[in-house]
C-alpha cells in the first residue's frame, strides 16, 4: 500500500478542491473573461496568461486580468497601471464576468479522468466528504451539478462561504467542523500550493494531483504528504 493510501486509510473525511483538481475549468475562465473584456472594450487575453492567475478566487483573478490588459493599452507603456484605474473598472468587470460565467458555467470544461471513480470509492468506504473551493459558491454549486458530482459531497463551500480564502487555514478548519472530523484525520486533496499551505496550517494531511494549475509552478516542488496522477489512485 502506498504512503498516500495509508494516509487515506487513517482518515475519516476528505476535503476536495474543485478547479484543477476535479474539473478542468480553464476553458470556462477563458471564455467568460474574454466576453467580459469585450464588453469593457479591452483586448482579449490568452490561456497561457490566464492559467497562472487562477486559484486565489475570482476577485484576485479579475484584478490580475485587468492589471495585465490595462497595461497593454495604458498611455505610458511599461509603467505600472495605477490601482485607482483597476478600482474604477472593477465593479463593471465583476458584473459582466459574473453574468458571462453563470451563462457558460461548465460548457467549456471537463471532469478529469479518474475523478468520479475516486469519489465513488471514498463514498463507498463511508468517508465524509466536502468540496472546498475558492470559486464563488454561486459558480461552484451549478458546476458540480452540471458535471454530476454534487451528490458525492455532504457539504460544498466556496470562496465567499467564510471570512477568508485558502491559503488561509480558516476554510479548512470550518469545513472540518461542518464534517464533524478532526483536522489530523481529514485529508485535503488539491492541485496547488494554496491547498497545501492551507492544509499544513490547519493540521490536515494533503495529497496533490500532478495535473491542475498551481500558478504555473511544478507541483512536486510543493511540500505534501504525496502526489497522485488521478483521484482514483487514492484508495482507502
mmCIF file with all atom_site columns, N, CA, C and O in Angstrom, residues 4 41 108 235:
data_model
loop_
_atom_site.group_PDB
_atom_site.id
_atom_site.type_symbol
_atom_site.label_atom_id
_atom_site.label_alt_id
_atom_site.label_comp_id
_atom_site.label_asym_id
_atom_site.label_entity_id
_atom_site.label_seq_id
_atom_site.pdbx_PDB_ins_code
_atom_site.Cartn_x
_atom_site.Cartn_y
_atom_site.Cartn_z
_atom_site.occupancy
_atom_site.B_iso_or_equiv
_atom_site.pdbx_formal_charge
_atom_site.auth_seq_id
_atom_site.auth_comp_id
_atom_site.auth_asym_id
_atom_site.auth_atom_id
_atom_site.pdbx_PDB_model_num
ATOM 1  N N  . UNK A 1 4   ? 0.375   7.437  0.409   1.00 0.00 ? 4   UNK A N  1
ATOM 2  C CA . UNK A 1 4   ? -0.841  8.265  0.332   1.00 0.00 ? 4   UNK A CA 1
ATOM 3  C C  . UNK A 1 4   ? -2.079  7.444  0.676   1.00 0.00 ? 4   UNK A C  1
ATOM 4  O O  . UNK A 1 4   ? -3.009  7.944  1.315   1.00 0.00 ? 4   UNK A O  1
ATOM 5  N N  . UNK A 1 41  ? -14.570 46.739 -23.806 1.00 0.00 ? 41  UNK A N  1
ATOM 6  C CA . UNK A 1 41  ? -13.809 47.234 -24.961 1.00 0.00 ? 41  UNK A CA 1
ATOM 7  C C  . UNK A 1 41  ? -12.297 47.196 -24.685 1.00 0.00 ? 41  UNK A C  1
ATOM 8  O O  . UNK A 1 41  ? -11.563 48.136 -24.981 1.00 0.00 ? 41  UNK A O  1
ATOM 9  N N  . UNK A 1 108 ? -17.474 24.770 -21.201 1.00 0.00 ? 108 UNK A N  1
ATOM 10 C CA . UNK A 1 108 ? -16.141 24.699 -21.794 1.00 0.00 ? 108 UNK A CA 1
ATOM 11 C C  . UNK A 1 108 ? -15.164 23.996 -20.850 1.00 0.00 ? 108 UNK A C  1
ATOM 12 O O  . UNK A 1 108 ? -13.963 24.242 -20.895 1.00 0.00 ? 108 UNK A O  1
ATOM 13 N N  . UNK A 1 235 ? -7.044  5.155  -2.676  1.00 0.00 ? 235 UNK A N  1
ATOM 14 C CA . UNK A 1 235 ? -7.976  4.119  -2.241  1.00 0.00 ? 235 UNK A CA 1
ATOM 15 C C  . UNK A 1 235 ? -7.851  3.885  -0.754  1.00 0.00 ? 235 UNK A C  1
ATOM 16 O O  . UNK A 1 235 ? -6.754  3.688  -0.234  1.00 0.00 ? 235 UNK A O  1
#
